PDB file of C-alpha atoms in Angstrom:
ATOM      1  CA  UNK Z  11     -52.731 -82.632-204.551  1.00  0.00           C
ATOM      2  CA  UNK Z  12     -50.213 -85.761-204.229  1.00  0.00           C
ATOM      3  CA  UNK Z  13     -48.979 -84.226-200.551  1.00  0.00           C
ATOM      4  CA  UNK Z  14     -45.148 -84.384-200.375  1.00  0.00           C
ATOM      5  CA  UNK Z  15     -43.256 -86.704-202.463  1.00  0.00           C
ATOM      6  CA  UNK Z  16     -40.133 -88.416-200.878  1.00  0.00           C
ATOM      7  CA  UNK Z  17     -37.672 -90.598-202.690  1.00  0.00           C
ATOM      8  CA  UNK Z  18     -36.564 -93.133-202.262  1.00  0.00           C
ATOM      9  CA  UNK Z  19     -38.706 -94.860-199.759  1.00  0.00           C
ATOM     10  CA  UNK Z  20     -35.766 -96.931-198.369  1.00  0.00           C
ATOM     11  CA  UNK Z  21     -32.525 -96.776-199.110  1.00  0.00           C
ATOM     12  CA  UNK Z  22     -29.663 -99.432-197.781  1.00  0.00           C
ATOM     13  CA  UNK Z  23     -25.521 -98.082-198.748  1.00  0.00           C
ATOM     14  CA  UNK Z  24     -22.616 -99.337-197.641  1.00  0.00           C
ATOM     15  CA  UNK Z  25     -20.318 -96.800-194.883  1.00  0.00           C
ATOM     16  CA  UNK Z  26     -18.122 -94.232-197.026  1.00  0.00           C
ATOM     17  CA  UNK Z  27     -20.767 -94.119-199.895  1.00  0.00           C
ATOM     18  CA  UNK Z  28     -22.919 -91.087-200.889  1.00  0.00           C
ATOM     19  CA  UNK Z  29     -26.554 -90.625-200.048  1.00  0.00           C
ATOM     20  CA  UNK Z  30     -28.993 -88.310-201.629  1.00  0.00           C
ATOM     21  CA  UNK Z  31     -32.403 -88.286-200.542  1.00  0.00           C
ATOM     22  CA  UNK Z  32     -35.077 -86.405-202.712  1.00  0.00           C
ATOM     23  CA  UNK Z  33     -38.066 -84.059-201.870  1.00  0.00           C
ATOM     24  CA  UNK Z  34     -41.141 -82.596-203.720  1.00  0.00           C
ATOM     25  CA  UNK Z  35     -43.264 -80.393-201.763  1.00  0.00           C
ATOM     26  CA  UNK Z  36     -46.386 -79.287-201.791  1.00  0.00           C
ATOM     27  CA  UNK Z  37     -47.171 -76.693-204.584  1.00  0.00           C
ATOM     28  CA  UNK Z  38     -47.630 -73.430-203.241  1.00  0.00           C
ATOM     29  CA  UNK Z  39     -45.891 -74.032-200.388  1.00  0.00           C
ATOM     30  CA  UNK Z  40     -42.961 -71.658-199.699  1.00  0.00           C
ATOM     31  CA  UNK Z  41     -41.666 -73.563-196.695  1.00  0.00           C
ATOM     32  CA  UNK Z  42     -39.704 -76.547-196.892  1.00  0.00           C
ATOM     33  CA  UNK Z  43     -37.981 -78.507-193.317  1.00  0.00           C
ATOM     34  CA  UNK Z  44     -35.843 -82.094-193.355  1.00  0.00           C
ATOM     35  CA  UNK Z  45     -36.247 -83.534-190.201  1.00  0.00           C
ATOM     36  CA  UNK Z  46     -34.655 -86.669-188.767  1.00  0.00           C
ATOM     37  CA  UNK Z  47     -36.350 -89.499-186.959  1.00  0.00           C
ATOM     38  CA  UNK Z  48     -34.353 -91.802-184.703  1.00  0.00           C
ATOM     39  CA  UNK Z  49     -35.717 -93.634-181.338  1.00  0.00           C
ATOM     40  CA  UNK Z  50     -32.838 -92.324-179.145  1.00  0.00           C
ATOM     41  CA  UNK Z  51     -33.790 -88.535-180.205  1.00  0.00           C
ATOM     42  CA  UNK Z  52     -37.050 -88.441-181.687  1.00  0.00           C
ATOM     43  CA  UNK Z  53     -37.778 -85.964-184.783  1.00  0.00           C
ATOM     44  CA  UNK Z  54     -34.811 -83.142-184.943  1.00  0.00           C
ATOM     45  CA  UNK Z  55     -35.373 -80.384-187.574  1.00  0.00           C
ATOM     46  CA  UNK Z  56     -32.066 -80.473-189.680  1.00  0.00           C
ATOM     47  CA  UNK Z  57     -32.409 -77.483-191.674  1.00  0.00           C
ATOM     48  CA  UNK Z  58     -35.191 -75.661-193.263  1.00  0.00           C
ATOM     49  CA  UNK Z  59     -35.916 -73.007-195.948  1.00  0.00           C
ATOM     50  CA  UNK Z  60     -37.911 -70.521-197.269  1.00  0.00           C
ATOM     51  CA  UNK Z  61     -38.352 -69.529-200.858  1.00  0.00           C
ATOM     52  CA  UNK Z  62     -35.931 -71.609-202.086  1.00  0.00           C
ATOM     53  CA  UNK Z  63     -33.225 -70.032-199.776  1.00  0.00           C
ATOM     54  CA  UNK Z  64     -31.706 -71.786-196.443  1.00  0.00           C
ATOM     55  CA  UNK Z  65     -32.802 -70.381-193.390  1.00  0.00           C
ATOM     56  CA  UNK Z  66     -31.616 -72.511-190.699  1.00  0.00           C
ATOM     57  CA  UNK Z  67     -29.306 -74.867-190.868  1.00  0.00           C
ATOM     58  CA  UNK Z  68     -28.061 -75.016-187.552  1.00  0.00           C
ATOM     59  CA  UNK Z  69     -29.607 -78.487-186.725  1.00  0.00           C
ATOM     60  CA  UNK Z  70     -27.340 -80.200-189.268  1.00  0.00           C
ATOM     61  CA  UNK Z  71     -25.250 -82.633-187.515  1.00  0.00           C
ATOM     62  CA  UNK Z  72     -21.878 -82.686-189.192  1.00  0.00           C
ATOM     63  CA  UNK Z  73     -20.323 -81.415-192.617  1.00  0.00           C
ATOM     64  CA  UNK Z  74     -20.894 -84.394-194.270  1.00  0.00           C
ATOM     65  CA  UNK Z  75     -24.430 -83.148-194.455  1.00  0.00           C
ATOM     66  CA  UNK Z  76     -25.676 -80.976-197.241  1.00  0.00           C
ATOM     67  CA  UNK Z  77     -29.148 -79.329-198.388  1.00  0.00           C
ATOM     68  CA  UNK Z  78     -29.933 -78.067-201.989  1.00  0.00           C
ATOM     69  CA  UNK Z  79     -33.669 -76.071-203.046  1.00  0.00           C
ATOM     70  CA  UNK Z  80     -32.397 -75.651-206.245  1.00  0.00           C
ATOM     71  CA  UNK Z  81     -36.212 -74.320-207.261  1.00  0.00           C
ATOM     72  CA  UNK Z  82     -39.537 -74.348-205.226  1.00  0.00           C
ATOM     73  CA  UNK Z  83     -40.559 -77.527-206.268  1.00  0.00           C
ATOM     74  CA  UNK Z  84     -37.001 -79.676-205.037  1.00  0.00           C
ATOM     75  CA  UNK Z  85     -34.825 -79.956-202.640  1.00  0.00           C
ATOM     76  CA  UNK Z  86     -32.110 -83.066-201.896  1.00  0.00           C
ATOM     77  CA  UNK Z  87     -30.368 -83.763-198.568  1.00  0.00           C
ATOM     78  CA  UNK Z  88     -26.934 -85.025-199.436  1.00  0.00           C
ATOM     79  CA  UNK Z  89     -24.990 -87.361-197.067  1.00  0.00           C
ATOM     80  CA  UNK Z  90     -21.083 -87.732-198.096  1.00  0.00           C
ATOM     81  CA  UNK Z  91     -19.651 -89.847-196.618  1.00  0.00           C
ATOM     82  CA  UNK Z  92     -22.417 -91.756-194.988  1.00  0.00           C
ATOM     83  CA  UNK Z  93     -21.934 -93.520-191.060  1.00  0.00           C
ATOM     84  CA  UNK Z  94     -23.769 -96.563-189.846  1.00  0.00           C
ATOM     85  CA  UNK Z  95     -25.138 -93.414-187.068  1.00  0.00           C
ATOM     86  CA  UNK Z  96     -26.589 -91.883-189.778  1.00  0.00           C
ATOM     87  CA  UNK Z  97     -29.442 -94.650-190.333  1.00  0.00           C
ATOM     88  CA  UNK Z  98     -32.625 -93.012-189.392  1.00  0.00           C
ATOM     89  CA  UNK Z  99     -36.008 -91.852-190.830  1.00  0.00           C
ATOM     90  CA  UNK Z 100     -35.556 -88.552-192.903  1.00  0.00           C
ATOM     91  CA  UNK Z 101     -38.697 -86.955-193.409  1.00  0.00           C
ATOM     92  CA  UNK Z 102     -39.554 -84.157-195.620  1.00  0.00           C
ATOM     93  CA  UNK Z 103     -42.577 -81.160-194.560  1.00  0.00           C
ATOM     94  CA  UNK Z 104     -43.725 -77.939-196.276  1.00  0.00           C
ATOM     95  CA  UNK Z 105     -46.135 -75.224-195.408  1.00  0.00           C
ATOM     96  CA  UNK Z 106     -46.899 -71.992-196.394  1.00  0.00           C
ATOM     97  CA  UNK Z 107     -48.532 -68.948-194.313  1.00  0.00           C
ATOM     98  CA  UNK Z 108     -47.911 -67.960-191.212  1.00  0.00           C
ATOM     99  CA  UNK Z 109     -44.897 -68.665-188.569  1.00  0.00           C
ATOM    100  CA  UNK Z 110     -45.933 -71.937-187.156  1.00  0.00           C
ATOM    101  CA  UNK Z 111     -48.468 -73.153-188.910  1.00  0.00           C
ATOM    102  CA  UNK Z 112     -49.092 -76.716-189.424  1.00  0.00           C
ATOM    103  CA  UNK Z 113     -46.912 -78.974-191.163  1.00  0.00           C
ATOM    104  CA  UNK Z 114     -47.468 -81.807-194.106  1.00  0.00           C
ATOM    105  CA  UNK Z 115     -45.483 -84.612-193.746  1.00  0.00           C
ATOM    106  CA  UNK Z 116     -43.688 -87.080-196.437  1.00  0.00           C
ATOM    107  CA  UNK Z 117     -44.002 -90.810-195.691  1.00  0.00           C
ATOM    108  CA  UNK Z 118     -40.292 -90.200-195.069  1.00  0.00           C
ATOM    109  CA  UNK Z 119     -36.924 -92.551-196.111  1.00  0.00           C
ATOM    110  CA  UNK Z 120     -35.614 -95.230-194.424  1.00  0.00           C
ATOM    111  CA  UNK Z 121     -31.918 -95.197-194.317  1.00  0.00           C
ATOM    112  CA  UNK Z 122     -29.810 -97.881-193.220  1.00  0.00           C
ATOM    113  CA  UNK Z 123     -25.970 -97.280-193.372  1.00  0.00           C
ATOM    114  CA  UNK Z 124     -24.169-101.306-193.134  1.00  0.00           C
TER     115      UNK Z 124
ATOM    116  CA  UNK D  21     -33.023 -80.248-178.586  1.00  0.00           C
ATOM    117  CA  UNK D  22     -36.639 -81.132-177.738  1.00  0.00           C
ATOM    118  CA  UNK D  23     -39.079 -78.483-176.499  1.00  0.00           C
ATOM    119  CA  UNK D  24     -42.391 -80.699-175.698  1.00  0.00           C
ATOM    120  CA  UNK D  25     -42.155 -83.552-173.509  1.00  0.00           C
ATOM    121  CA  UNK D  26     -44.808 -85.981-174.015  1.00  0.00           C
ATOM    122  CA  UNK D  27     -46.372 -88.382-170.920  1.00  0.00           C
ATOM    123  CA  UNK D  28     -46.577 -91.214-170.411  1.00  0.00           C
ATOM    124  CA  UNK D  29     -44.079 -92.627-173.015  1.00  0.00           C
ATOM    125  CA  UNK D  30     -46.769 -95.272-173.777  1.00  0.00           C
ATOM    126  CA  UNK D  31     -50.158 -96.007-172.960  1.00  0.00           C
ATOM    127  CA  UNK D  32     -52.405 -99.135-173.794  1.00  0.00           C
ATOM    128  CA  UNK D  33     -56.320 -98.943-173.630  1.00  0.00           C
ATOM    129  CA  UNK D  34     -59.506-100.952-174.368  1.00  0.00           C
ATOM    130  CA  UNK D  35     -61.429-100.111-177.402  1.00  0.00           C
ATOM    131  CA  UNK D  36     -64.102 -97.289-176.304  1.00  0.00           C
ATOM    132  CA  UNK D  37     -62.238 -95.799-173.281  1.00  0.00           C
ATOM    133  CA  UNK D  38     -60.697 -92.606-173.365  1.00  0.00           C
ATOM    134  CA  UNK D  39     -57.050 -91.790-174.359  1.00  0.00           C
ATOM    135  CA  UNK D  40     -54.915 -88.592-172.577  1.00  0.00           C
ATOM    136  CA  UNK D  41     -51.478 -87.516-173.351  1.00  0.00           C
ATOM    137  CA  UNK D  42     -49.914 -85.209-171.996  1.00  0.00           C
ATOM    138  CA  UNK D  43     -47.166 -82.389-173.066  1.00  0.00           C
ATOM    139  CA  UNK D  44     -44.974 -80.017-171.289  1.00  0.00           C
ATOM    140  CA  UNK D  45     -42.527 -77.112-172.773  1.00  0.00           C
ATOM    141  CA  UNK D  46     -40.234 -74.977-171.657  1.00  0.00           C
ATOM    142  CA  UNK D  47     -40.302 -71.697-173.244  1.00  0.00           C
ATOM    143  CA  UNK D  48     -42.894 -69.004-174.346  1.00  0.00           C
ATOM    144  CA  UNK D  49     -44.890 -70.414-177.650  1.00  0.00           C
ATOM    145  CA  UNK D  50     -47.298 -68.972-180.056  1.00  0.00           C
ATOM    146  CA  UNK D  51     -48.843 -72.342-180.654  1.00  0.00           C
ATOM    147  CA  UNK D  52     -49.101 -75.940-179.657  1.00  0.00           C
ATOM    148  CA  UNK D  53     -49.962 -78.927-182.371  1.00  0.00           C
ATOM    149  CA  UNK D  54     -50.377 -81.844-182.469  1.00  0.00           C
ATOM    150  CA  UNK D  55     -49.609 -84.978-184.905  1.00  0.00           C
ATOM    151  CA  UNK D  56     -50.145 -88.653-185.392  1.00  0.00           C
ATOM    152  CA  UNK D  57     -47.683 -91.666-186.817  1.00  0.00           C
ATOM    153  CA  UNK D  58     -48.842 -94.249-187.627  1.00  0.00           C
ATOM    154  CA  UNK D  59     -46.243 -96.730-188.311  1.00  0.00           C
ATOM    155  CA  UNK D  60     -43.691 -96.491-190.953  1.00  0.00           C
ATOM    156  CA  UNK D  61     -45.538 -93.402-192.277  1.00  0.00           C
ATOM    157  CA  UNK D  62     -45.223 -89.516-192.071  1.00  0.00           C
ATOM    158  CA  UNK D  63     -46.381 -87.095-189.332  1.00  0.00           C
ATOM    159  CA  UNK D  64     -50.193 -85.907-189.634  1.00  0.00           C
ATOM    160  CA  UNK D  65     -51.457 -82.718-188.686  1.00  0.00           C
ATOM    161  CA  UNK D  66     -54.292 -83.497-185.984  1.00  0.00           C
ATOM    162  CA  UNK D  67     -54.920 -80.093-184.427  1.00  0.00           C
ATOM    163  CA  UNK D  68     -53.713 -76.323-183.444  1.00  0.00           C
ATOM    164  CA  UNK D  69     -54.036 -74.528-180.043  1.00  0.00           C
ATOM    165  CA  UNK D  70     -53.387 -70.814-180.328  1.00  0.00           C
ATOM    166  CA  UNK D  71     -51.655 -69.519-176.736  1.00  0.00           C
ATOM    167  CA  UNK D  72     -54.443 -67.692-176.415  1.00  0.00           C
ATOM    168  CA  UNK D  73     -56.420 -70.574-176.349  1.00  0.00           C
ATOM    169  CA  UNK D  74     -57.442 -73.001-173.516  1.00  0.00           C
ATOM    170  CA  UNK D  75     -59.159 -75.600-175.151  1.00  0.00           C
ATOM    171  CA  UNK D  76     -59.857 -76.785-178.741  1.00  0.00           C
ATOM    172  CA  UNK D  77     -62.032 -79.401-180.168  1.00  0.00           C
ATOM    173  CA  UNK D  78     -62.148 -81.470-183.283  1.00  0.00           C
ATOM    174  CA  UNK D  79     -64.417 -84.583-183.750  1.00  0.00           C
ATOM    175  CA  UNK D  80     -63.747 -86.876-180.831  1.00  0.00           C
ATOM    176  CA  UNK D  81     -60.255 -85.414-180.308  1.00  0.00           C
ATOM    177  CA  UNK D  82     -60.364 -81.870-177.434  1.00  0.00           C
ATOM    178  CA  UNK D  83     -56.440 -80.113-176.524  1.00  0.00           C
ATOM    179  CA  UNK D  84     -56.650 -78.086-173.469  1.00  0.00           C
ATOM    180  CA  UNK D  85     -53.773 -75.393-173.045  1.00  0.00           C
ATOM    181  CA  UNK D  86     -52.146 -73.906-170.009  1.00  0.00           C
ATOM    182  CA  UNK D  87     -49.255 -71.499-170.604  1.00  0.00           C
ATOM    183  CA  UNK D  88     -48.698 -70.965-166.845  1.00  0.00           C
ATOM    184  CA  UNK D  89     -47.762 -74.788-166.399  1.00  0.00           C
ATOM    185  CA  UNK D  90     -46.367 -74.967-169.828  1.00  0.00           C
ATOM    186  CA  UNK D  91     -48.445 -77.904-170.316  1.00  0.00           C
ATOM    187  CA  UNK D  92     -51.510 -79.207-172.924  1.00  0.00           C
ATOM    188  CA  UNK D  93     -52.919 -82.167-172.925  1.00  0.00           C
ATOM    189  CA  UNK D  94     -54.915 -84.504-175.840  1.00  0.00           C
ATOM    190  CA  UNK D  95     -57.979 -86.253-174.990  1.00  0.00           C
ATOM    191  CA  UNK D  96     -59.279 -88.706-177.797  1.00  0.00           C
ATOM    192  CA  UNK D  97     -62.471 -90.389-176.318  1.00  0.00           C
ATOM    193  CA  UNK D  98     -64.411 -93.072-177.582  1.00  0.00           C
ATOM    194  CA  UNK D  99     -61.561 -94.927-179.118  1.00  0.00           C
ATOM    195  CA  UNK D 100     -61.111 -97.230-181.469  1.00  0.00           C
ATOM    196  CA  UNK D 101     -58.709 -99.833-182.775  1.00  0.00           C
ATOM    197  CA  UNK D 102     -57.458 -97.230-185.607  1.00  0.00           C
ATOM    198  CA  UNK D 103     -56.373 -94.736-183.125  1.00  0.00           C
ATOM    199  CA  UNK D 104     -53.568 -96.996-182.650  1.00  0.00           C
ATOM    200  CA  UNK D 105     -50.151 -94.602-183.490  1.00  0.00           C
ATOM    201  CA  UNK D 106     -47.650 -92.684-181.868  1.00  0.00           C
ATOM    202  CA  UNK D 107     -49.147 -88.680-180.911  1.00  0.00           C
ATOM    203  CA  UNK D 108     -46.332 -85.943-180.610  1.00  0.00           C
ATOM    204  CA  UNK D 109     -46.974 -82.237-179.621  1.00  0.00           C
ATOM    205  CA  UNK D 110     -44.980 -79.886-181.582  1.00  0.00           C
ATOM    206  CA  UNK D 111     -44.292 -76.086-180.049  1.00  0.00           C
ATOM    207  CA  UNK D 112     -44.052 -73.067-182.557  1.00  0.00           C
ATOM    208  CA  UNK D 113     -41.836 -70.301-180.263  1.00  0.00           C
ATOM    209  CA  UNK D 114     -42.144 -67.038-179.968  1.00  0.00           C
ATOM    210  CA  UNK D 115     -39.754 -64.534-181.123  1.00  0.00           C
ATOM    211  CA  UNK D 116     -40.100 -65.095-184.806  1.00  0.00           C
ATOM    212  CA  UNK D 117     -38.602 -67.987-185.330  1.00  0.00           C
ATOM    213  CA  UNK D 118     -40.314 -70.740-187.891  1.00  0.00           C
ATOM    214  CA  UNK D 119     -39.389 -74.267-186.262  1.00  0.00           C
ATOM    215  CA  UNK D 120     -41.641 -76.315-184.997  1.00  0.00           C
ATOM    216  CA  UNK D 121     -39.832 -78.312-182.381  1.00  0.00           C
ATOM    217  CA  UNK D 122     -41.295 -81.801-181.540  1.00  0.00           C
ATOM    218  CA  UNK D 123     -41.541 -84.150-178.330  1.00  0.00           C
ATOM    219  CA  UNK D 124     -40.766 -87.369-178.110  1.00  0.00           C
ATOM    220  CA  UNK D 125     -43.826 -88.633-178.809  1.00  0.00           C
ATOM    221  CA  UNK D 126     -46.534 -91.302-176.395  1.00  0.00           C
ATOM    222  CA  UNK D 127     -47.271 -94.350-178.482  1.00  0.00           C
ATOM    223  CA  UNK D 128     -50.924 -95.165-178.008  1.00  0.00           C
ATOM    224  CA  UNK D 129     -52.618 -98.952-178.395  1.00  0.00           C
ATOM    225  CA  UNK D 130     -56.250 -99.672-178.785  1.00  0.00           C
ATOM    226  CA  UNK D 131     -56.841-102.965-178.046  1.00  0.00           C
ATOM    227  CA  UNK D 132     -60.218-104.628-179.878  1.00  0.00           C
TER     228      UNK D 132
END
């Protein structure tokens, strides 16, 4: 299996312009989370779903941030418009079983807002 | 809002001594893990404590548990060089929910 697949690997964008960052998971896996990465608050879940179908969303920081599974094998995390506070590591994860269970990790995008 | 605190922040070491990192939590869990970074890449899985669990082992990596102090901590001993990443403990809560909250994370160095 090629793990989680996370697109694009880094991504540079000017403030005001629209992000979308892509995510493949793992097939089989009927859990999908997008976390973010920063050093001043570590790795904060965003949102996360389950068969396809948001669960949680309450970690979302603002409306300009938006989450699609439009099937089980993609889901995008949309950024419109995009802030210079909103350059971070966003990292991808999936699982399947159990409540809890261990998590596998993209290699993540690097955003930089200018 | 973070769950696990790791300790220390960071911690540097000599090739073949023994790494510990500590975690503490606040509320009731099901489970305690624990993952690796190394840099510029994604979170790996490293290993799973069950709360009913005191004390795990895998290879030269051991997690010891204690729900009364709401604390674990992860010994890696013989070290080497390629231990060299940042180690976060991740809490799975009780009460149904899915998330797996994570700490902050200790940055270890192995010095050769």
């Amino acid at each position: 299996d090629a793990g989680v697949i996370q697109s694009p690997r880094h991504e540079v964008t000017e403030m005001g312009q629209e992000v979308t960052l892509r995510c493949k998971p793992i097939s089989g896996h009927d859990y999908l989370f997008w976390y973010r990465q920063t050093m001043m608050r570590g790795l904060e879940l965003l949102i996360y779903f389950n068969n396809n179908v948001p669960i949680d969303d309450s970690g979302m920081p603002e409306d300009r941030f938006s989450a699609k599974m439009p099937n089980a094998s993609f889901s995008t995390l949309k950024i419109q418009p995009s802030e210079p506070r909103d350059s971070a590591v966003y990292f991808c994860a999936s699982r399947s079983g159990q409540p809890n269970e261990k998590l596998f990790f993209g290699s993540g995008t690097q955003l930089s807002v200018l | 809002s973070q769950q696990g605190e790791e300790d220390p922040q960071a911690l540097s070491i000599q090739e073949g001594e023994n790494a510990t990192m500590n975690c503490s939590y606040k509320t009731s869990i099901n489970n305690l893990q624990w993952y690796r970074q190394n840099s510029g890449r994604g979170l790996v899985h490293l290993i799973l404590i069950r709360s009913n669990e005191r004390e795990k082992h895998s290879g030269r990596l051991r997690v010891t548990l204690d729900t009364s102090k709401k604390s674990s901590s992860l010994l890696i001993t013989a070290s080497r060089a390629a231990d060299t990443a940042s180690y976060f403990c991740a809490t799975g809560t009780q009460g149904g929910s899915e998330k797996l909250v994570f700490g902050k994370g200790t940055k270890l160095t192995v010095n050769p």
